[in-house]
Every structure is written in structure tokens, then in C-alpha cells.
mmCIF file with all atom_site columns, C-alpha atoms in Angstrom:
data_model
loop_
_atom_site.group_PDB
_atom_site.id
_atom_site.type_symbol
_atom_site.label_atom_id
_atom_site.label_alt_id
_atom_site.label_comp_id
_atom_site.label_asym_id
_atom_site.label_entity_id
_atom_site.label_seq_id
_atom_site.pdbx_PDB_ins_code
_atom_site.Cartn_x
_atom_site.Cartn_y
_atom_site.Cartn_z
_atom_site.occupancy
_atom_site.B_iso_or_equiv
_atom_site.pdbx_formal_charge
_atom_site.auth_seq_id
_atom_site.auth_comp_id
_atom_site.auth_asym_id
_atom_site.auth_atom_id
_atom_site.pdbx_PDB_model_num
ATOM 1   C CA . MET W 1 1   ? -15.943 4.738   2.995   1.00 0.00 ? 1   MET W CA 1
ATOM 2   C CA . ALA W 1 2   ? -18.235 6.876   5.642   1.00 0.00 ? 2   ALA W CA 1
ATOM 3   C CA . ASN W 1 3   ? -20.484 8.346   2.564   1.00 0.00 ? 3   ASN W CA 1
ATOM 4   C CA . GLN W 1 4   ? -22.610 5.806   1.220   1.00 0.00 ? 4   GLN W CA 1
ATOM 5   C CA . GLY W 1 5   ? -25.385 6.534   -1.003  1.00 0.00 ? 5   GLY W CA 1
ATOM 6   C CA . SER W 1 6   ? -27.281 4.143   -4.087  1.00 0.00 ? 6   SER W CA 1
ATOM 7   C CA . PRO W 1 7   ? -25.268 2.522   -6.270  1.00 0.00 ? 7   PRO W CA 1
ATOM 8   C CA . GLN W 1 8   ? -26.348 4.903   -9.164  1.00 0.00 ? 8   GLN W CA 1
ATOM 9   C CA . GLU W 1 9   ? -25.338 7.809   -6.915  1.00 0.00 ? 9   GLU W CA 1
ATOM 10  C CA . VAL W 1 10  ? -21.538 8.460   -5.627  1.00 0.00 ? 10  VAL W CA 1
ATOM 11  C CA . PRO W 1 11  ? -21.808 11.410  -3.104  1.00 0.00 ? 11  PRO W CA 1
ATOM 12  C CA . ALA W 1 12  ? -19.268 14.206  -3.793  1.00 0.00 ? 12  ALA W CA 1
ATOM 13  C CA . CYS W 1 13  ? -15.947 14.634  -1.898  1.00 0.00 ? 13  CYS W CA 1
ATOM 14  C CA . GLY W 1 14  ? -14.964 17.624  -0.234  1.00 0.00 ? 14  GLY W CA 1
ATOM 15  C CA . THR W 1 15  ? -11.564 18.433  0.886   1.00 0.00 ? 15  THR W CA 1
ATOM 16  C CA . GLU W 1 16  ? -12.623 21.358  2.630   1.00 0.00 ? 16  GLU W CA 1
ATOM 17  C CA . ALA W 1 17  ? -14.159 19.515  6.069   1.00 0.00 ? 17  ALA W CA 1
ATOM 18  C CA . ALA W 1 18  ? -11.325 17.929  8.349   1.00 0.00 ? 18  ALA W CA 1
ATOM 19  C CA . THR W 1 19  ? -13.876 15.076  8.981   1.00 0.00 ? 19  THR W CA 1
ATOM 20  C CA . GLU W 1 20  ? -13.912 11.616  7.484   1.00 0.00 ? 20  GLU W CA 1
ATOM 21  C CA . GLU W 1 21  ? -17.124 11.759  6.076   1.00 0.00 ? 21  GLU W CA 1
ATOM 22  C CA . ALA W 1 22  ? -16.100 14.403  3.635   1.00 0.00 ? 22  ALA W CA 1
ATOM 23  C CA . PHE W 1 23  ? -13.924 11.861  1.990   1.00 0.00 ? 23  PHE W CA 1
ATOM 24  C CA . ASN W 1 24  ? -15.459 8.929   -0.298  1.00 0.00 ? 24  ASN W CA 1
ATOM 25  C CA . VAL W 1 25  ? -13.158 6.945   -2.615  1.00 0.00 ? 25  VAL W CA 1
ATOM 26  C CA . PHE W 1 26  ? -15.941 6.287   -5.214  1.00 0.00 ? 26  PHE W CA 1
ATOM 27  C CA . ALA W 1 27  ? -15.879 9.943   -5.832  1.00 0.00 ? 27  ALA W CA 1
ATOM 28  C CA . ARG W 1 28  ? -13.535 10.588  -9.195  1.00 0.00 ? 28  ARG W CA 1
ATOM 29  C CA . THR W 1 29  ? -11.771 13.377  -7.705  1.00 0.00 ? 29  THR W CA 1
ATOM 30  C CA . CYS W 1 30  ? -11.499 12.458  -3.939  1.00 0.00 ? 30  CYS W CA 1
ATOM 31  C CA . PRO W 1 31  ? -7.766  12.607  -2.905  1.00 0.00 ? 31  PRO W CA 1
ATOM 32  C CA . SER W 1 32  ? -8.905  9.296   -0.710  1.00 0.00 ? 32  SER W CA 1
ATOM 33  C CA . ARG W 1 33  ? -8.568  7.561   -3.895  1.00 0.00 ? 33  ARG W CA 1
ATOM 34  C CA . ASP W 1 34  ? -5.004  8.224   -4.723  1.00 0.00 ? 34  ASP W CA 1
ATOM 35  C CA . THR W 1 35  ? -4.071  7.342   -0.973  1.00 0.00 ? 35  THR W CA 1
ATOM 36  C CA . LEU W 1 36  ? -5.645  3.971   -1.495  1.00 0.00 ? 36  LEU W CA 1
ATOM 37  C CA . LYS W 1 37  ? -3.696  3.399   -4.663  1.00 0.00 ? 37  LYS W CA 1
ATOM 38  C CA . HIS W 1 38  ? -0.512  3.930   -3.129  1.00 0.00 ? 38  HIS W CA 1
ATOM 39  C CA . VAL W 1 39  ? -1.530  1.888   -0.099  1.00 0.00 ? 39  VAL W CA 1
ATOM 40  C CA . THR W 1 40  ? -2.697  -1.054  -2.278  1.00 0.00 ? 40  THR W CA 1
ATOM 41  C CA . ASP W 1 41  ? -0.781  -0.920  -5.500  1.00 0.00 ? 41  ASP W CA 1
ATOM 42  C CA . ARG W 1 42  ? 1.884   -3.469  -5.927  1.00 0.00 ? 42  ARG W CA 1
ATOM 43  C CA . TRP W 1 43  ? 4.847   -1.869  -4.210  1.00 0.00 ? 43  TRP W CA 1
ATOM 44  C CA . GLY W 1 44  ? 3.135   0.320   -1.659  1.00 0.00 ? 44  GLY W CA 1
ATOM 45  C CA . GLY W 1 45  ? 1.467   -2.704  -0.045  1.00 0.00 ? 45  GLY W CA 1
ATOM 46  C CA . LEU W 1 46  ? 4.482   -4.740  0.003   1.00 0.00 ? 46  LEU W CA 1
ATOM 47  C CA . THR W 1 47  ? 6.854   -1.843  1.337   1.00 0.00 ? 47  THR W CA 1
ATOM 48  C CA . LEU W 1 48  ? 4.180   -1.020  3.991   1.00 0.00 ? 48  LEU W CA 1
ATOM 49  C CA . GLY W 1 49  ? 4.270   -4.611  5.179   1.00 0.00 ? 49  GLY W CA 1
ATOM 50  C CA . ALA W 1 50  ? 7.940   -4.990  4.956   1.00 0.00 ? 50  ALA W CA 1
ATOM 51  C CA . LEU W 1 51  ? 8.320   -1.422  7.249   1.00 0.00 ? 51  LEU W CA 1
ATOM 52  C CA . HIS W 1 52  ? 5.966   -3.139  9.671   1.00 0.00 ? 52  HIS W CA 1
ATOM 53  C CA . GLN W 1 53  ? 8.672   -5.400  10.505  1.00 0.00 ? 53  GLN W CA 1
ATOM 54  C CA . GLY W 1 54  ? 10.997  -2.423  11.648  1.00 0.00 ? 54  GLY W CA 1
ATOM 55  C CA . THR W 1 55  ? 12.946  0.384   10.652  1.00 0.00 ? 55  THR W CA 1
ATOM 56  C CA . PHE W 1 56  ? 15.096  -0.268  7.477   1.00 0.00 ? 56  PHE W CA 1
ATOM 57  C CA . ARG W 1 57  ? 17.549  1.984   5.439   1.00 0.00 ? 57  ARG W CA 1
ATOM 58  C CA . PHE W 1 58  ? 16.978  2.026   1.764   1.00 0.00 ? 58  PHE W CA 1
ATOM 59  C CA . ASN W 1 59  ? 18.986  -1.023  0.521   1.00 0.00 ? 59  ASN W CA 1
ATOM 60  C CA . GLU W 1 60  ? 17.852  -3.056  3.342   1.00 0.00 ? 60  GLU W CA 1
ATOM 61  C CA . LEU W 1 61  ? 14.240  -2.410  2.451   1.00 0.00 ? 61  LEU W CA 1
ATOM 62  C CA . ARG W 1 62  ? 14.850  -3.067  -1.449  1.00 0.00 ? 62  ARG W CA 1
ATOM 63  C CA . ARG W 1 63  ? 16.296  -6.830  -0.251  1.00 0.00 ? 63  ARG W CA 1
ATOM 64  C CA . GLN W 1 64  ? 13.065  -7.040  1.875   1.00 0.00 ? 64  GLN W CA 1
ATOM 65  C CA . VAL W 1 65  ? 10.539  -6.098  -1.313  1.00 0.00 ? 65  VAL W CA 1
ATOM 66  C CA . ASP W 1 66  ? 12.139  -8.583  -3.578  1.00 0.00 ? 66  ASP W CA 1
ATOM 67  C CA . GLY W 1 67  ? 11.842  -7.558  -7.290  1.00 0.00 ? 67  GLY W CA 1
ATOM 68  C CA . VAL W 1 68  ? 11.476  -3.593  -6.808  1.00 0.00 ? 68  VAL W CA 1
ATOM 69  C CA . SER W 1 69  ? 13.602  -1.547  -8.658  1.00 0.00 ? 69  SER W CA 1
ATOM 70  C CA . GLU W 1 70  ? 15.700  1.529   -6.909  1.00 0.00 ? 70  GLU W CA 1
ATOM 71  C CA . LYS W 1 71  ? 13.593  3.682   -9.034  1.00 0.00 ? 71  LYS W CA 1
ATOM 72  C CA . MET W 1 72  ? 10.000  1.991   -7.776  1.00 0.00 ? 72  MET W CA 1
ATOM 73  C CA . LEU W 1 73  ? 10.958  2.081   -4.346  1.00 0.00 ? 73  LEU W CA 1
ATOM 74  C CA . SER W 1 74  ? 12.066  5.654   -4.210  1.00 0.00 ? 74  SER W CA 1
ATOM 75  C CA . GLN W 1 75  ? 9.026   6.516   -5.827  1.00 0.00 ? 75  GLN W CA 1
ATOM 76  C CA . THR W 1 76  ? 6.583   4.567   -3.609  1.00 0.00 ? 76  THR W CA 1
ATOM 77  C CA . LEU W 1 77  ? 8.705   5.776   -0.503  1.00 0.00 ? 77  LEU W CA 1
ATOM 78  C CA . HIS W 1 78  ? 7.756   9.582   -1.632  1.00 0.00 ? 78  HIS W CA 1
ATOM 79  C CA . ALA W 1 79  ? 4.382   8.920   -2.061  1.00 0.00 ? 79  ALA W CA 1
ATOM 80  C CA . LEU W 1 80  ? 3.735   7.118   1.187   1.00 0.00 ? 80  LEU W CA 1
ATOM 81  C CA . GLU W 1 81  ? 6.005   9.758   2.828   1.00 0.00 ? 81  GLU W CA 1
ATOM 82  C CA . ARG W 1 82  ? 3.425   12.489  1.574   1.00 0.00 ? 82  ARG W CA 1
ATOM 83  C CA . ASP W 1 83  ? 0.380   10.535  2.366   1.00 0.00 ? 83  ASP W CA 1
ATOM 84  C CA . GLY W 1 84  ? 1.829   10.468  6.233   1.00 0.00 ? 84  GLY W CA 1
ATOM 85  C CA . LEU W 1 85  ? 2.210   6.841   6.068   1.00 0.00 ? 85  LEU W CA 1
ATOM 86  C CA . VAL W 1 86  ? 5.990   6.356   6.448   1.00 0.00 ? 86  VAL W CA 1
ATOM 87  C CA . HIS W 1 87  ? 8.778   8.742   8.111   1.00 0.00 ? 87  HIS W CA 1
ATOM 88  C CA . ARG W 1 88  ? 11.987  9.288   6.665   1.00 0.00 ? 88  ARG W CA 1
ATOM 89  C CA . GLU W 1 89  ? 14.732  10.181  8.818   1.00 0.00 ? 89  GLU W CA 1
ATOM 90  C CA . ALA W 1 90  ? 18.094  11.720  7.267   1.00 0.00 ? 90  ALA W CA 1
ATOM 91  C CA . GLN W 1 91  ? 20.955  11.193  9.594   1.00 0.00 ? 91  GLN W CA 1
ATOM 92  C CA . GLN W 1 92  ? 24.184  13.685  8.991   1.00 0.00 ? 92  GLN W CA 1
ATOM 93  C CA . THR W 1 93  ? 26.287  10.908  9.050   1.00 0.00 ? 93  THR W CA 1
ATOM 94  C CA . ASN W 1 94  ? 29.767  10.136  6.485   1.00 0.00 ? 94  ASN W CA 1
ATOM 95  C CA . PRO W 1 95  ? 28.299  8.521   4.681   1.00 0.00 ? 95  PRO W CA 1
ATOM 96  C CA . PRO W 1 96  ? 24.797  9.964   5.162   1.00 0.00 ? 96  PRO W CA 1
ATOM 97  C CA . ARG W 1 97  ? 22.122  7.609   6.656   1.00 0.00 ? 97  ARG W CA 1
ATOM 98  C CA . VAL W 1 98  ? 18.447  7.732   5.680   1.00 0.00 ? 98  VAL W CA 1
ATOM 99  C CA . ASP W 1 99  ? 16.028  5.543   7.628   1.00 0.00 ? 99  ASP W CA 1
ATOM 100 C CA . TYR W 1 100 ? 12.321  4.904   7.026   1.00 0.00 ? 100 TYR W CA 1
ATOM 101 C CA . ALA W 1 101 ? 9.683   3.540   9.419   1.00 0.00 ? 101 ALA W CA 1
ATOM 102 C CA . LEU W 1 102 ? 5.975   3.583   9.410   1.00 0.00 ? 102 LEU W CA 1
ATOM 103 C CA . THR W 1 103 ? 4.129   6.461   11.415  1.00 0.00 ? 103 THR W CA 1
ATOM 104 C CA . SER W 1 104 ? 1.191   5.730   13.532  1.00 0.00 ? 104 SER W CA 1
ATOM 105 C CA . LEU W 1 105 ? -1.156  6.021   10.658  1.00 0.00 ? 105 LEU W CA 1
ATOM 106 C CA . GLY W 1 106 ? 0.956   3.889   8.598   1.00 0.00 ? 106 GLY W CA 1
ATOM 107 C CA . ARG W 1 107 ? 1.202   1.142   11.390  1.00 0.00 ? 107 ARG W CA 1
ATOM 108 C CA . GLU W 1 108 ? -2.663  1.134   11.279  1.00 0.00 ? 108 GLU W CA 1
ATOM 109 C CA . VAL W 1 109 ? -2.882  0.618   7.717   1.00 0.00 ? 109 VAL W CA 1
ATOM 110 C CA . ALA W 1 110 ? -0.057  -1.812  7.530   1.00 0.00 ? 110 ALA W CA 1
ATOM 111 C CA . GLU W 1 111 ? -1.797  -4.009  10.243  1.00 0.00 ? 111 GLU W CA 1
ATOM 112 C CA . ARG W 1 112 ? -4.976  -3.897  8.383   1.00 0.00 ? 112 ARG W CA 1
ATOM 113 C CA . LEU W 1 113 ? -3.270  -4.633  4.769   1.00 0.00 ? 113 LEU W CA 1
ATOM 114 C CA . LEU W 1 114 ? -1.156  -7.618  6.766   1.00 0.00 ? 114 LEU W CA 1
ATOM 115 C CA . GLY W 1 115 ? -4.509  -9.253  7.637   1.00 0.00 ? 115 GLY W CA 1
ATOM 116 C CA . LEU W 1 116 ? -5.699  -9.254  3.684   1.00 0.00 ? 116 LEU W CA 1
ATOM 117 C CA . ILE W 1 117 ? -2.329  -10.647 2.964   1.00 0.00 ? 117 ILE W CA 1
ATOM 118 C CA . GLU W 1 118 ? -2.934  -13.343 5.410   1.00 0.00 ? 118 GLU W CA 1
ATOM 119 C CA . LEU W 1 119 ? -6.311  -13.906 4.359   1.00 0.00 ? 119 LEU W CA 1
ATOM 120 C CA . VAL W 1 120 ? -5.040  -14.443 0.701   1.00 0.00 ? 120 VAL W CA 1
ATOM 121 C CA . GLU W 1 121 ? -1.869  -16.393 1.514   1.00 0.00 ? 121 GLU W CA 1
ATOM 122 C CA . ASN W 1 122 ? -4.346  -18.591 3.550   1.00 0.00 ? 122 ASN W CA 1
ATOM 123 C CA . ARG W 1 123 ? -6.770  -19.273 0.864   1.00 0.00 ? 123 ARG W CA 1
ATOM 124 C CA . MET W 1 124 ? -4.450  -19.856 -1.745  1.00 0.00 ? 124 MET W CA 1
ATOM 125 C CA . PRO W 1 125 ? -5.126  -23.521 -2.647  1.00 0.00 ? 125 PRO W CA 1
ATOM 126 C CA . GLU W 1 126 ? -8.805  -22.229 -3.174  1.00 0.00 ? 126 GLU W CA 1
ATOM 127 C CA . VAL W 1 127 ? -7.566  -19.942 -5.455  1.00 0.00 ? 127 VAL W CA 1
ATOM 128 C CA . LEU W 1 128 ? -5.308  -22.108 -7.403  1.00 0.00 ? 128 LEU W CA 1
ATOM 129 C CA . ALA W 1 129 ? -8.238  -24.609 -7.498  1.00 0.00 ? 129 ALA W CA 1
ATOM 130 C CA . ALA W 1 130 ? -10.428 -22.139 -9.080  1.00 0.00 ? 130 ALA W CA 1
ATOM 131 C CA . ARG W 1 131 ? -7.881  -20.765 -11.670 1.00 0.00 ? 131 ARG W CA 1
ATOM 132 C CA . GLU W 1 132 ? -7.557  -24.517 -12.717 1.00 0.00 ? 132 GLU W CA 1
ATOM 133 C CA . ARG W 1 133 ? -11.288 -24.687 -13.204 1.00 0.00 ? 133 ARG W CA 1
ATOM 134 C CA . TYR W 1 134 ? -11.440 -21.179 -15.180 1.00 0.00 ? 134 TYR W CA 1
ATOM 135 C CA . ASP W 1 135 ? -8.677  -22.336 -17.210 1.00 0.00 ? 135 ASP W CA 1
ATOM 136 C CA . ALA W 1 136 ? -10.004 -25.334 -18.074 1.00 0.00 ? 136 ALA W CA 1
ATOM 137 C CA . ALA W 1 137 ? -13.520 -24.313 -18.676 1.00 0.00 ? 137 ALA W CA 1
ATOM 138 C CA . ARG W 1 138 ? -11.903 -21.706 -21.124 1.00 0.00 ? 138 ARG W CA 1
ATOM 139 C CA . ALA W 1 139 ? -9.653  -24.170 -22.883 1.00 0.00 ? 139 ALA W CA 1
ATOM 140 C CA . ASP W 1 140 ? -12.831 -26.407 -23.345 1.00 0.00 ? 140 ASP W CA 1
ATOM 141 C CA . ALA W 1 141 ? -14.779 -23.370 -25.214 1.00 0.00 ? 141 ALA W CA 1
#
């Protein structure tokens, strides 16, 4: 988030320049918004976290990301590959073998994401207590 303006002003996002200052996720048309969505959506974050453990074949990865459908994992991997976060390597064997691994950029993103995941997991007692307070207050109203 290199561009910072007042809360009322969202600086434009240009794709012509190759500098990070040209991108602003808060601008509606900025391509960084799509990448952020791919990284932080339900399956993207879990897929990046799983791939941080190593290289996986599709079905191995699907087992690691419990609950993801074949279609959603395929779409997620395509989006992450397009963004340069995941590398797909098809090997010419019989049967064909396809491996998925993080790129150096993907590893950096996954490490930051895993820090957030660890924070959330460690603070879940507080989250659950807050949910109980919230639900109790709504039930009394």
C-alpha cells in the first residue's frame, strides 16, 4: 500500500509504471485488488499455506486443503499461477504427473499469510469469547 491519501481520496492506480508506488489496492480498477483477493480468499490462503510445506501433486494438495472441491482447487491454482505465486510443472511421464510449488514471490506471500494464520489461531479463545458476548447481547435485545 505505497500510495496513501486522505480517507476521502483514493489515489489512482496505474499499470504502466513498473514501480510498486503505481499500485493501490483501494482503487477500484487496480489489478492489485484481484491479486489480494486470490491470496486472501478462502481457498487461496489455504492453498498457499499448504504449498508452503513443499511441492504437491494435485490430489495430495487437495487432501491437504480439507474441504476444497476439485473444481475450486483447480480454479485457485490457475489464479495463483497467473499471479506468479505458484509454479506448475507438468512432467512427461505415463501417467502424466503435475507438481505444484510456490515461487519465490509465493513463498514470501505465504510466510506473511502464515503469520496472520498463527495470530488468529493463537487468539481464538478471545474471538470465541467475543462471539459469545455478541450473541448474548443480541439474544437479550
